[in-house]
PDB file of C-alpha atoms in Angstrom:
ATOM      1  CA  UNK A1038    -177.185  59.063 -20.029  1.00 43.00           C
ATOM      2  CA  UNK A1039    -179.404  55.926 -19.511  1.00 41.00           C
ATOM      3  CA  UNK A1040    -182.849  55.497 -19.070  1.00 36.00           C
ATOM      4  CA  UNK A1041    -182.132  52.921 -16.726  1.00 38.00           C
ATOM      5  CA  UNK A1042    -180.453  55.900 -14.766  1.00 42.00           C
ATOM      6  CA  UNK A1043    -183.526  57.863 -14.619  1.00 42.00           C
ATOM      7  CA  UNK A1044    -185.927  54.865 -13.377  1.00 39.00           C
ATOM      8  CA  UNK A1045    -183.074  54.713 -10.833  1.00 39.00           C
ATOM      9  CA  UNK A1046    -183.585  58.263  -9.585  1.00 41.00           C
ATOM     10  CA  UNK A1047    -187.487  57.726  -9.721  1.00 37.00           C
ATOM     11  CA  UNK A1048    -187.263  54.599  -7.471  1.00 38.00           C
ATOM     12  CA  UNK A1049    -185.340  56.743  -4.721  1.00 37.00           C
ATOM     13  CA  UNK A1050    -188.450  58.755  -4.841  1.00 37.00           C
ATOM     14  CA  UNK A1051    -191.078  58.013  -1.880  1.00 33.00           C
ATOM     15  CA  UNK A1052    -194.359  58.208  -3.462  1.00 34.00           C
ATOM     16  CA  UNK A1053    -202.575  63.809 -12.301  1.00 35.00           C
ATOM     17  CA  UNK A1054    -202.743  67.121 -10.629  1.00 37.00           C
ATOM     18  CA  UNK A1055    -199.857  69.970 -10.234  1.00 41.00           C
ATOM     19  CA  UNK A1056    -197.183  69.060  -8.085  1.00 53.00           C
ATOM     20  CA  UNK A1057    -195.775  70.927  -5.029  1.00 67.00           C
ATOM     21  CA  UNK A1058    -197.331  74.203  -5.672  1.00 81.00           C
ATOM     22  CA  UNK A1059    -195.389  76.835  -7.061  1.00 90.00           C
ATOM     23  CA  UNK A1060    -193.963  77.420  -3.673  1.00 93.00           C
ATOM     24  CA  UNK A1061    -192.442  74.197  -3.320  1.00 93.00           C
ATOM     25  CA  UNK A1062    -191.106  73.837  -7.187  1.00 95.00           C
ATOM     26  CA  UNK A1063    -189.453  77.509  -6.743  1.00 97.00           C
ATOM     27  CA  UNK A1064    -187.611  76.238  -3.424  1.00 97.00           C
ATOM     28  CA  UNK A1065    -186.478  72.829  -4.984  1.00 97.00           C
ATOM     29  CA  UNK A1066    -184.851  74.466  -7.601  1.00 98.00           C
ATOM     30  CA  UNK A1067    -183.252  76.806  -5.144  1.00 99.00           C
ATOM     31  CA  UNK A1068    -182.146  74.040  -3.272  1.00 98.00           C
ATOM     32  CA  UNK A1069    -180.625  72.820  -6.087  1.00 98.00           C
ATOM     33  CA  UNK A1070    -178.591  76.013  -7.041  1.00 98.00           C
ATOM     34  CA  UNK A1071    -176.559  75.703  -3.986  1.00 98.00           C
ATOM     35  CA  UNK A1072    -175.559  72.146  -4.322  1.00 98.00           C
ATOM     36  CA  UNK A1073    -174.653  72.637  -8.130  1.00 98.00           C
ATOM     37  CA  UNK A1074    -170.978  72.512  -9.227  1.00 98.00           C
ATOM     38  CA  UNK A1075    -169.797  76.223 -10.566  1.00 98.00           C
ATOM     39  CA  UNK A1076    -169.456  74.868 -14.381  1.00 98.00           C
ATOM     40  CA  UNK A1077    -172.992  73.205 -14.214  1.00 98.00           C
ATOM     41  CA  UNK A1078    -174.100  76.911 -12.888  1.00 99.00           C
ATOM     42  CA  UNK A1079    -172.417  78.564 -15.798  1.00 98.00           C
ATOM     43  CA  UNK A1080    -173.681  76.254 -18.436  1.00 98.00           C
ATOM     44  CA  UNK A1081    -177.370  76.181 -17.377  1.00 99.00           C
ATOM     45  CA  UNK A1082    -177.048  80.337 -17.108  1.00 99.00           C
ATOM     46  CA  UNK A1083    -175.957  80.430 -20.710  1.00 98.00           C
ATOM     47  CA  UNK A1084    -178.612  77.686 -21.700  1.00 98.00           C
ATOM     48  CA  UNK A1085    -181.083  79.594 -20.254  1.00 98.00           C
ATOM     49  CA  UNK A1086    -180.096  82.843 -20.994  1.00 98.00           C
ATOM     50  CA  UNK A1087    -180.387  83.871 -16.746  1.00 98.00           C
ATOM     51  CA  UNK A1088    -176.941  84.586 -15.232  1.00 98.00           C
ATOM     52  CA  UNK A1089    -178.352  85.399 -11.924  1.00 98.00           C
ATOM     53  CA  UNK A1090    -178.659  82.935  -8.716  1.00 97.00           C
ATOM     54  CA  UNK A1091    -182.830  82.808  -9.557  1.00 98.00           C
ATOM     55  CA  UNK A1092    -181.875  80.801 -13.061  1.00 99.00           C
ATOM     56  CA  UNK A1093    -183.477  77.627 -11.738  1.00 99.00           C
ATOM     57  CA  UNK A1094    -186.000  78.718  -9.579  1.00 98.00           C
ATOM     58  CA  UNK A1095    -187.533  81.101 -12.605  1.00 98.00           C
ATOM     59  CA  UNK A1096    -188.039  78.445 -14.107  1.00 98.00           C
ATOM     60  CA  UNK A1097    -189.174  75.647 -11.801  1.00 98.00           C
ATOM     61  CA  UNK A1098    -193.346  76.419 -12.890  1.00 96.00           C
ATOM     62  CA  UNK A1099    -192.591  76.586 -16.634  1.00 97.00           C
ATOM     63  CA  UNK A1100    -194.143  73.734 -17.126  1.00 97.00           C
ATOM     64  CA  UNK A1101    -196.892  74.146 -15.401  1.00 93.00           C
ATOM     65  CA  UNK A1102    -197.744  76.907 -17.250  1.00 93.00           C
ATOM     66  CA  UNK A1103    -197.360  75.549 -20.454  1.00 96.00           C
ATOM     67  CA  UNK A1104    -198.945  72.156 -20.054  1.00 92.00           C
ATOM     68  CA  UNK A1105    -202.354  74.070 -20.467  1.00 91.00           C
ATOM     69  CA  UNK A1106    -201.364  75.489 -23.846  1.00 95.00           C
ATOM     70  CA  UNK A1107    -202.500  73.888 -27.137  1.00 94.00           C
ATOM     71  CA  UNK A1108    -199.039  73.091 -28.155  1.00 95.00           C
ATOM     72  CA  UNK A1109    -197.917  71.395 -25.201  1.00 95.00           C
ATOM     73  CA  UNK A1110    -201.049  69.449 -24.262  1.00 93.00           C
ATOM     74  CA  UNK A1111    -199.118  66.220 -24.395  1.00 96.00           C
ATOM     75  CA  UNK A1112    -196.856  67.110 -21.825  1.00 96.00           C
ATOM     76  CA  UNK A1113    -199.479  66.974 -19.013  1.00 91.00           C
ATOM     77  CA  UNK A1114    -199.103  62.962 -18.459  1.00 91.00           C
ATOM     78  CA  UNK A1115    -195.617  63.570 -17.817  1.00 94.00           C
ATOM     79  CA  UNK A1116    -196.198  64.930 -14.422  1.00 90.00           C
ATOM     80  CA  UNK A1117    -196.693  62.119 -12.669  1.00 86.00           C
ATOM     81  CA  UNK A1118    -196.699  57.877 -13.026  1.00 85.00           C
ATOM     82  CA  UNK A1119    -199.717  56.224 -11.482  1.00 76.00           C
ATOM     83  CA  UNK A1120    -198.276  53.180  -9.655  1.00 74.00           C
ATOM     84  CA  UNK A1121    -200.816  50.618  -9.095  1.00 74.00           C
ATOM     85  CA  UNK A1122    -199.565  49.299  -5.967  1.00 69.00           C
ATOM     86  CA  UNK A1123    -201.382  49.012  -2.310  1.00 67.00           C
ATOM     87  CA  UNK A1124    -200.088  51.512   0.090  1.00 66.00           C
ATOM     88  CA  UNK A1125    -199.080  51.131   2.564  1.00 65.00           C
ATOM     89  CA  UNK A1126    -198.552  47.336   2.889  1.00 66.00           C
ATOM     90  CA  UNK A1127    -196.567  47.632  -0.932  1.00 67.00           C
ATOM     91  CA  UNK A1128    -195.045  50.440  -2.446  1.00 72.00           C
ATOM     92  CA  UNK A1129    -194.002  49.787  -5.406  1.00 75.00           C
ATOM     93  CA  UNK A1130    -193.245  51.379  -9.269  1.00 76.00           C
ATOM     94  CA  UNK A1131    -192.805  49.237 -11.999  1.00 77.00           C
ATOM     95  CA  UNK A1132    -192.108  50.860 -15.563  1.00 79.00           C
ATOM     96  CA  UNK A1133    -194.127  48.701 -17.697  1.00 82.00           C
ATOM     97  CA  UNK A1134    -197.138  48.640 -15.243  1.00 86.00           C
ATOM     98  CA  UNK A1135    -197.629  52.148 -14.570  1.00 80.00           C
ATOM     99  CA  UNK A1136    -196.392  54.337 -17.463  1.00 89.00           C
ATOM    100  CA  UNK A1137    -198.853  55.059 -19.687  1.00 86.00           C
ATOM    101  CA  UNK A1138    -198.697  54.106 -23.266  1.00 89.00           C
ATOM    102  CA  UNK A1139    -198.198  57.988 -24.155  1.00 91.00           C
ATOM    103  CA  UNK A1140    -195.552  58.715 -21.820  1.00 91.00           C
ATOM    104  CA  UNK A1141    -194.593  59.559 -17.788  1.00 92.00           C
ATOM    105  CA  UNK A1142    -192.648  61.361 -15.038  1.00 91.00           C
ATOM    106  CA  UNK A1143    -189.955  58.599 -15.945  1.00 92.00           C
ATOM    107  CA  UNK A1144    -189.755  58.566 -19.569  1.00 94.00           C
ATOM    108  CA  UNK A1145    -189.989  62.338 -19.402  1.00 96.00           C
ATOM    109  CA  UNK A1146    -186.988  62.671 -17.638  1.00 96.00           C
ATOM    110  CA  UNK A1147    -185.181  60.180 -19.889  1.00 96.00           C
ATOM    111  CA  UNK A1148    -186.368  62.370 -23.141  1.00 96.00           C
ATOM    112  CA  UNK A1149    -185.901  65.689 -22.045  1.00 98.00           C
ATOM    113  CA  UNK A1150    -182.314  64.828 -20.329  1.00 98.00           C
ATOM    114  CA  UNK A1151    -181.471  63.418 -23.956  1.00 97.00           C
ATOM    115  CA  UNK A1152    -182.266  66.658 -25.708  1.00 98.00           C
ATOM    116  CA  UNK A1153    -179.945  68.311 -23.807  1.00 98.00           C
ATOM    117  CA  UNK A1154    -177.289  66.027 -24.025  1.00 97.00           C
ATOM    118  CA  UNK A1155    -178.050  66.168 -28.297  1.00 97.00           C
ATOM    119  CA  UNK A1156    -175.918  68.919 -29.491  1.00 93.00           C
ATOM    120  CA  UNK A1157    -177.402  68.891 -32.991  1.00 96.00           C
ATOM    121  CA  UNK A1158    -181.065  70.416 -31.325  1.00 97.00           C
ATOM    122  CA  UNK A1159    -180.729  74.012 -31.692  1.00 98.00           C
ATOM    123  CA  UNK A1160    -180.528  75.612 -28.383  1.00 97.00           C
ATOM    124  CA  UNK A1161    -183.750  77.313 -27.513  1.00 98.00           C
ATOM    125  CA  UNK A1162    -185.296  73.523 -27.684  1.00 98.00           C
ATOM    126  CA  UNK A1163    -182.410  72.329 -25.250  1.00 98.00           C
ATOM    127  CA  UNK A1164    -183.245  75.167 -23.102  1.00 98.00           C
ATOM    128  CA  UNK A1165    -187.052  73.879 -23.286  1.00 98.00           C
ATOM    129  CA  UNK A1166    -185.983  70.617 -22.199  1.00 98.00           C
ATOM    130  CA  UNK A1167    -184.044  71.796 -19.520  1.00 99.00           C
ATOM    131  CA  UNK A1168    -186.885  73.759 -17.741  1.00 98.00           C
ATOM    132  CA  UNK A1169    -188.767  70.460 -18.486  1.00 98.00           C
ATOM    133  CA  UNK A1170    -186.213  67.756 -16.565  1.00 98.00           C
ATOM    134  CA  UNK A1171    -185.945  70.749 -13.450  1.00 98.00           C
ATOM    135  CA  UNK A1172    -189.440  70.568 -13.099  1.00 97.00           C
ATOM    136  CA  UNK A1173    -190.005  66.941 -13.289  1.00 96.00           C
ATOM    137  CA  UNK A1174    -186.739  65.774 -11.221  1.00 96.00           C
ATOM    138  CA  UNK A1175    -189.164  67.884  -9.100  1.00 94.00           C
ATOM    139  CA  UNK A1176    -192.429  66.447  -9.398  1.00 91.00           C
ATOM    140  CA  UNK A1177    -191.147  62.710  -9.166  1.00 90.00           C
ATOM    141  CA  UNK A1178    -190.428  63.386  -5.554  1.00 89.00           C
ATOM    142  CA  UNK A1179    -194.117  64.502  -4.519  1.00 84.00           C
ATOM    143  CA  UNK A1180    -195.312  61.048  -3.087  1.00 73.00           C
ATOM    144  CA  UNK A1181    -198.866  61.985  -4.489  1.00 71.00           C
ATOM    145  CA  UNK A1182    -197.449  61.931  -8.346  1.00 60.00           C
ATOM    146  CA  UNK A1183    -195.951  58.089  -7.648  1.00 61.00           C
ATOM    147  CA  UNK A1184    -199.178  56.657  -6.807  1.00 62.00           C
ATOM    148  CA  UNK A1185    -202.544  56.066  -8.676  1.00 58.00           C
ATOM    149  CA  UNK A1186    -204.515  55.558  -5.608  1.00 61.00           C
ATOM    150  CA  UNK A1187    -207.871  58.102  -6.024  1.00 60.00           C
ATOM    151  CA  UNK A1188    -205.750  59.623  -8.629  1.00 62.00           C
ATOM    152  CA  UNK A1189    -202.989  60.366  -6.809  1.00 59.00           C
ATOM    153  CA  UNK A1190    -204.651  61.482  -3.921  1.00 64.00           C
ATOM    154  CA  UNK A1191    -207.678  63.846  -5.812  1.00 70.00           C
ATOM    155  CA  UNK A1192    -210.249  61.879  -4.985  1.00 76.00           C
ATOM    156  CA  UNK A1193    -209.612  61.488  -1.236  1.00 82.00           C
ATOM    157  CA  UNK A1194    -211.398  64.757  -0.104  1.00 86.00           C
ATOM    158  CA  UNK A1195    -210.323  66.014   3.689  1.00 88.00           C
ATOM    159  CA  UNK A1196    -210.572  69.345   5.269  1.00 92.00           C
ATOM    160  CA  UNK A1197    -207.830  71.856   5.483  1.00 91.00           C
ATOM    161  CA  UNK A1198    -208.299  75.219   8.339  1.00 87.00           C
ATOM    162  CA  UNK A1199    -212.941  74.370   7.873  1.00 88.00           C
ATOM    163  CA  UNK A1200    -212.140  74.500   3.890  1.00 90.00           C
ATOM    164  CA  UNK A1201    -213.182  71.482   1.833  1.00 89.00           C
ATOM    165  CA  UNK A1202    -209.741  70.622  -0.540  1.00 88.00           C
ATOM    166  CA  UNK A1203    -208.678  66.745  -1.480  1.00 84.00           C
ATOM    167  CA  UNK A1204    -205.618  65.486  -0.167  1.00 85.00           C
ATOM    168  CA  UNK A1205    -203.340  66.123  -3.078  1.00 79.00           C
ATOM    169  CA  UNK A1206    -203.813  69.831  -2.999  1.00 83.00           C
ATOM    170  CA  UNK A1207    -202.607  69.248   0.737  1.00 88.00           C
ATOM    171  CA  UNK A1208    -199.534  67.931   0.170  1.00 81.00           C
ATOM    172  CA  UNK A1209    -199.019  70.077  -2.695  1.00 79.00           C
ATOM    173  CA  UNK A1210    -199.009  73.604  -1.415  1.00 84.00           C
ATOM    174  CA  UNK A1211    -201.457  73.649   2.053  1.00 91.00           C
ATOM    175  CA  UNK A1212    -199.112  72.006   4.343  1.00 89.00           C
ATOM    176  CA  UNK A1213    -195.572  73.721   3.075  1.00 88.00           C
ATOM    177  CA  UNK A1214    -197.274  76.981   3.107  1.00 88.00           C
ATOM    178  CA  UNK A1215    -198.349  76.555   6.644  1.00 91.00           C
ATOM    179  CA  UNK A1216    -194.872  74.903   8.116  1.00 90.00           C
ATOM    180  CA  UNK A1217    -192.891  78.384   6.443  1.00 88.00           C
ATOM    181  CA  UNK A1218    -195.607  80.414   8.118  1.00 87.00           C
ATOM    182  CA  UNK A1219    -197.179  81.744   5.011  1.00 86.00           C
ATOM    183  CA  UNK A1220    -196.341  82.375   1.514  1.00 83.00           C
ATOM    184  CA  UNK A1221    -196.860  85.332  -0.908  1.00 79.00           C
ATOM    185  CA  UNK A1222    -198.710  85.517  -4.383  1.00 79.00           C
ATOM    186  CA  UNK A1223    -195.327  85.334  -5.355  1.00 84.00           C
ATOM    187  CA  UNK A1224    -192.971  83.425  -3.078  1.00 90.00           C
ATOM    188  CA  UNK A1225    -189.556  83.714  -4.311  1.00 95.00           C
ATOM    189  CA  UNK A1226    -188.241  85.014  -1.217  1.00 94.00           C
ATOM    190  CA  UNK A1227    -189.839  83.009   0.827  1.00 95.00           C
ATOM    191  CA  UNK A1228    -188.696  79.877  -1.173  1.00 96.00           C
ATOM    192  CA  UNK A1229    -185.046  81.401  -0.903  1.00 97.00           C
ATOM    193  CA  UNK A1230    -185.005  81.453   2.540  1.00 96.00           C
ATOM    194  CA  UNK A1231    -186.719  78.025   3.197  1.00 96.00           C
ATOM    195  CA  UNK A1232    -184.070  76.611   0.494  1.00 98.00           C
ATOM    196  CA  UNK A1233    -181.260  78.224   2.636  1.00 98.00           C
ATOM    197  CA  UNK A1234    -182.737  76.581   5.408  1.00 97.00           C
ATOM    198  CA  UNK A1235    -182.557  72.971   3.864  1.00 97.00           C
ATOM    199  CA  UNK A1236    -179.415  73.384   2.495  1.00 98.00           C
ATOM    200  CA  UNK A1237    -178.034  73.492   5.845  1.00 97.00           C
ATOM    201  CA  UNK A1238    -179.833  70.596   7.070  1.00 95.00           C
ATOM    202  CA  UNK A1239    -178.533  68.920   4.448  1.00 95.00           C
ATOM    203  CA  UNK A1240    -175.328  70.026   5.088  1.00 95.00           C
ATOM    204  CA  UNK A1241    -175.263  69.197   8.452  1.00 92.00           C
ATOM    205  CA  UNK A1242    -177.051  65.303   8.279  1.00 91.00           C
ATOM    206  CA  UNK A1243    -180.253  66.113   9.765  1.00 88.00           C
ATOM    207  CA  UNK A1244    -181.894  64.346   7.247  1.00 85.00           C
ATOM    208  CA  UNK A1245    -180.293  60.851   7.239  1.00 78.00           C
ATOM    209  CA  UNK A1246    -182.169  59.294   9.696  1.00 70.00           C
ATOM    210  CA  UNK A1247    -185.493  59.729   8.143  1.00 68.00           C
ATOM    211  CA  UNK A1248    -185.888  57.231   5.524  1.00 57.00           C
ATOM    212  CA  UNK A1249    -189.160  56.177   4.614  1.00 56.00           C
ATOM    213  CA  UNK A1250    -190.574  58.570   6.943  1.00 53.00           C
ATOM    214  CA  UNK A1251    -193.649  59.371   4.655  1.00 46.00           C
ATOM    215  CA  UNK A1252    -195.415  55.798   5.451  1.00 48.00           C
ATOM    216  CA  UNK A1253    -196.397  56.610   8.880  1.00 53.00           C
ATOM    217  CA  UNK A1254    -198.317  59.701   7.882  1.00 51.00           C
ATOM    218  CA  UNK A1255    -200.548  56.850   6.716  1.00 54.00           C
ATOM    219  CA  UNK A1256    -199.952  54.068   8.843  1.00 52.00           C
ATOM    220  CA  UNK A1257    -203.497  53.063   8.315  1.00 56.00           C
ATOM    221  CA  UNK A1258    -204.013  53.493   4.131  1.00 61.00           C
ATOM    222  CA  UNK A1259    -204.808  56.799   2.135  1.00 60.00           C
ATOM    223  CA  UNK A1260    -209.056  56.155   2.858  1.00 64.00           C
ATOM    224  CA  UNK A1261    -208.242  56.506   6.194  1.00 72.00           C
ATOM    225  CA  UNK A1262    -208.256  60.052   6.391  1.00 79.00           C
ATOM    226  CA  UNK A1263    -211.337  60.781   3.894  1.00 82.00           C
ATOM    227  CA  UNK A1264    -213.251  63.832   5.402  1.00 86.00           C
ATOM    228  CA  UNK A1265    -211.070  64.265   8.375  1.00 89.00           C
ATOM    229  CA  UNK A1266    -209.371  67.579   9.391  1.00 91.00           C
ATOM    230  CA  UNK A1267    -205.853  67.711   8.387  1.00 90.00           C
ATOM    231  CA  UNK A1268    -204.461  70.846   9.380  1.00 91.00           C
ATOM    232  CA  UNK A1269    -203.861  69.396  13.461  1.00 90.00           C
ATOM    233  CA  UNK A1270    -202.278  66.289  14.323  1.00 89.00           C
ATOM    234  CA  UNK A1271    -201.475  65.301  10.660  1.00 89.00           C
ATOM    235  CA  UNK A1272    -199.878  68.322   9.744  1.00 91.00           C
ATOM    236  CA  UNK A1273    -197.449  68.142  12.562  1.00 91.00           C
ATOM    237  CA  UNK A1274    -196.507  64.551  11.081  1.00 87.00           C
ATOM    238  CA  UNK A1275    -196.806  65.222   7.709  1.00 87.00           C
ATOM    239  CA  UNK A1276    -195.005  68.637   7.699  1.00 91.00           C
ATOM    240  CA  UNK A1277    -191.393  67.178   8.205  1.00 90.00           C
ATOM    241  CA  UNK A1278    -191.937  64.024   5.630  1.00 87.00           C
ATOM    242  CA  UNK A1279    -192.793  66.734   2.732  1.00 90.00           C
ATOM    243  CA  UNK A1280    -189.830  68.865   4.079  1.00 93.00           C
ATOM    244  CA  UNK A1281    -187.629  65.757   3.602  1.00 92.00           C
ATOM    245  CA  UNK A1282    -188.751  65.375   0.131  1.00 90.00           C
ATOM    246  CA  UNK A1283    -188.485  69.173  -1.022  1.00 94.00           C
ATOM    247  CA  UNK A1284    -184.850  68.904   0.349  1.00 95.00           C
ATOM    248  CA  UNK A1285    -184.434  65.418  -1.513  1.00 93.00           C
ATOM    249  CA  UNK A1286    -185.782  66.727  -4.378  1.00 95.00           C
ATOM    250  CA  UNK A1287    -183.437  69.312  -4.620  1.00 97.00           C
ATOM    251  CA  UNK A1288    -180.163  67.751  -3.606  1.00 96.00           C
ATOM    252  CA  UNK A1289    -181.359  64.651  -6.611  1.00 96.00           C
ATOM    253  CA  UNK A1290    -181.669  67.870  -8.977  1.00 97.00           C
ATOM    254  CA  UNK A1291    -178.330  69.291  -8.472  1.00 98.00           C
ATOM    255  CA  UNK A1292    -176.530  65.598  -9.174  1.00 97.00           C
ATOM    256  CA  UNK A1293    -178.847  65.114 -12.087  1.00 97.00           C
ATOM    257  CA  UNK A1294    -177.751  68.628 -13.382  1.00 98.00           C
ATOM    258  CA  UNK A1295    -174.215  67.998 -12.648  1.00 98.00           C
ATOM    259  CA  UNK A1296    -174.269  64.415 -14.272  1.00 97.00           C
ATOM    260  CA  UNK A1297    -175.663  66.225 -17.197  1.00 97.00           C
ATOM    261  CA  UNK A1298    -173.385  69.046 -17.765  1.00 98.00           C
ATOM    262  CA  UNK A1299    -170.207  66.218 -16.797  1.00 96.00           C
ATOM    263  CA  UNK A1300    -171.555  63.978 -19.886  1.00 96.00           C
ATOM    264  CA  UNK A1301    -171.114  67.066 -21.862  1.00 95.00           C
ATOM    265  CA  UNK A1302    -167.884  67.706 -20.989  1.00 90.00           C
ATOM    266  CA  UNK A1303    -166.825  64.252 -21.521  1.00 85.00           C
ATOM    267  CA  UNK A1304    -168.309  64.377 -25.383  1.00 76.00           C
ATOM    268  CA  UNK A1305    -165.946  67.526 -25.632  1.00 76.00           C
ATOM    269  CA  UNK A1306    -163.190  66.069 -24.750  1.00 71.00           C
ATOM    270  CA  UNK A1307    -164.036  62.584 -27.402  1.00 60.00           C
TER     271      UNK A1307
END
C-alpha cells in the first residue's frame, strides 16, 4: 500500500494533545466493526488475539496509553500534523510543510500500515502496529490534530458549563459527551450504542449533504471564540460537525482495514 494512499485519506480529513477522548476513539472503532468485511473481522481477531465484536474498540486508546511510556515516547508526534495554513480563508495540508522532521499522523499511518502488510515482522509487532493505524485513522479526522493554529486549538482557552478548558479539550471529549447525554468512566456501552446510531445514518445517507460542514463553526477564525462560553449556541453547531467526523472516521477505518487485509490476500495468492 502507498504512502501516497495514506496522504490521500488524510486530505479527506476536515481539520499536540489527545484526540477525541476515549469516548470518541472507542465509538470510531465501533463504527468501524460494522462496516468491516467478515474476513477483515476474522483476521484482525486473530491478529489481535480478541474474537469478540469489542476487538477494535479495546483497542482504540492503546496508544494513548502508551505514548507516555519511556519506550514509546517517540510515538507522541504521530498524533497529529500541524498544518500551517490560515483557517478559515485556507485550509490546507501539505506533507513537506507540516510533518515534522521526526514523523506525523501521515507518515504514521504509512509505517504502521506497512508493518502489517510485512509478513516477515513477527506477529505481536504487527498486532502493535495495528492498534497504532486504528487509532490514528482515528485521530487524523479530529479537525484540531490537522491544524497548528494555538497548537491545535490548546492555546485558545474558552469556557465549557462556568469551567475554564481550551478549545481542543472541547472538541475532544466536552461536546460528544454532552450531545450522547453523558458518558461513563468507562464508556463502552455508551460508545456502542452511539456507533449503532451512526451506522445507520450512514446507512441511510444522512450524512452526504454535509460536506465541509466544520468551517462554519468558525465562520469568523479560531481567536474568535477566545474566552467565550461554548457549551450554548456553539455546541448546537458544533455538535453535528464532530458527529460527522466520528462517523467519517469510522466508515475511512473500516476501508482502510479492508484494503489492508485485501493486499494480504492478494500476496497469498502471488
Amino acid at each position: 500500500m502507498r504512502l501516497s494512499s495514506v496522504a490521500a485519506l488524510g486530505c479527506l480529513a476536515v481539520p499536540e494533545a489527545l484526540a477525541w477522548g476515549g469516548f470518541g476513539h472507542i465509538t470510531i472503532a465501533y463504527i468501524a466493526s460494522n462496516f468491516v468485511q467478515p474476513q477483515t473481522t476474522d483476521y484482525f481477531q486473530t491478529l489481535l488475539r480478541n474474537d469478540t465484536g469489542d476487538y477494535l474498540a479495546n483497542v482504540a486508546t492503546w496508544a494513548d496509553s502508551v505514548r507516555y511510556m519511556k519506550w514509546a515516547h517517540f510515538t507522541g508526534v504521530f498524533h497529529f500534523i500541524d498544518a500551517k495554513d490560515d483557517p478559515p480563508y485556507n485550509c490546507t495540508v501539505e506533507l513537506d510543510r507540516d510533518c515534522k522532521e521526526e514523523g506525523c499522523v501521515v507518515t504514521a499511518i504509512g509505517n504502521y500500515t506497512s508493518q502489517i502488510l510485512d509478513p516477515t515482522i513477527p506477529a505481536w509487532l504487527r498486532a502493535q502496529a495495528a492498534k497504532f493505524v486504528v487509532h490514528f485513522v482515528s485521530d487524523i479526522h479530529q479537525p484540531l490534530h490537522d491544524e497548528d493554529v494555538a497548537k491545535g486549538g490548546n492555546g485558545i482557552h474558552v469556557l465549557w458549563e462556568g469551567a475554564e478548558l481550551n478549545l481542543h479539550h472541547v472538541w475532544d471529549s466536552s461536546i460528544a459527551e454532552k450531545w450522547v447525554g453523558g458518558v461513563e468512566k468507562r464508556p463502552y456501552a455508551e460508545a456502542k450504542e452511539w456507533a449503532a446510531n451512526i451506522t445507520g445514518k450512514i446507512q441511510h445517507g444522512e450524512f452526504k449533504a454535509q460536506s465541509k460542514a466544520w468551517l462554519d463553526v468558525l465562520p469568523e477564525g479560531p481567536t474568535a471564540i477566545e474566552g467565550q462560553e461554548l457549551s450554548g449556541d456553539y455546541y448546537e453547531k458544533a455538535a453535528p460537525v464532530i458527529e460527522l467526523q466520528v462517523a467519517r472516521a469510522g466508515f475511512r477505518l473500516a476501508a482502510w482495514l479492508d484494503l489492508i487485509v485485501a493486499a494480504l490476500k492478494l500476496e497469498d495468492e502471488l
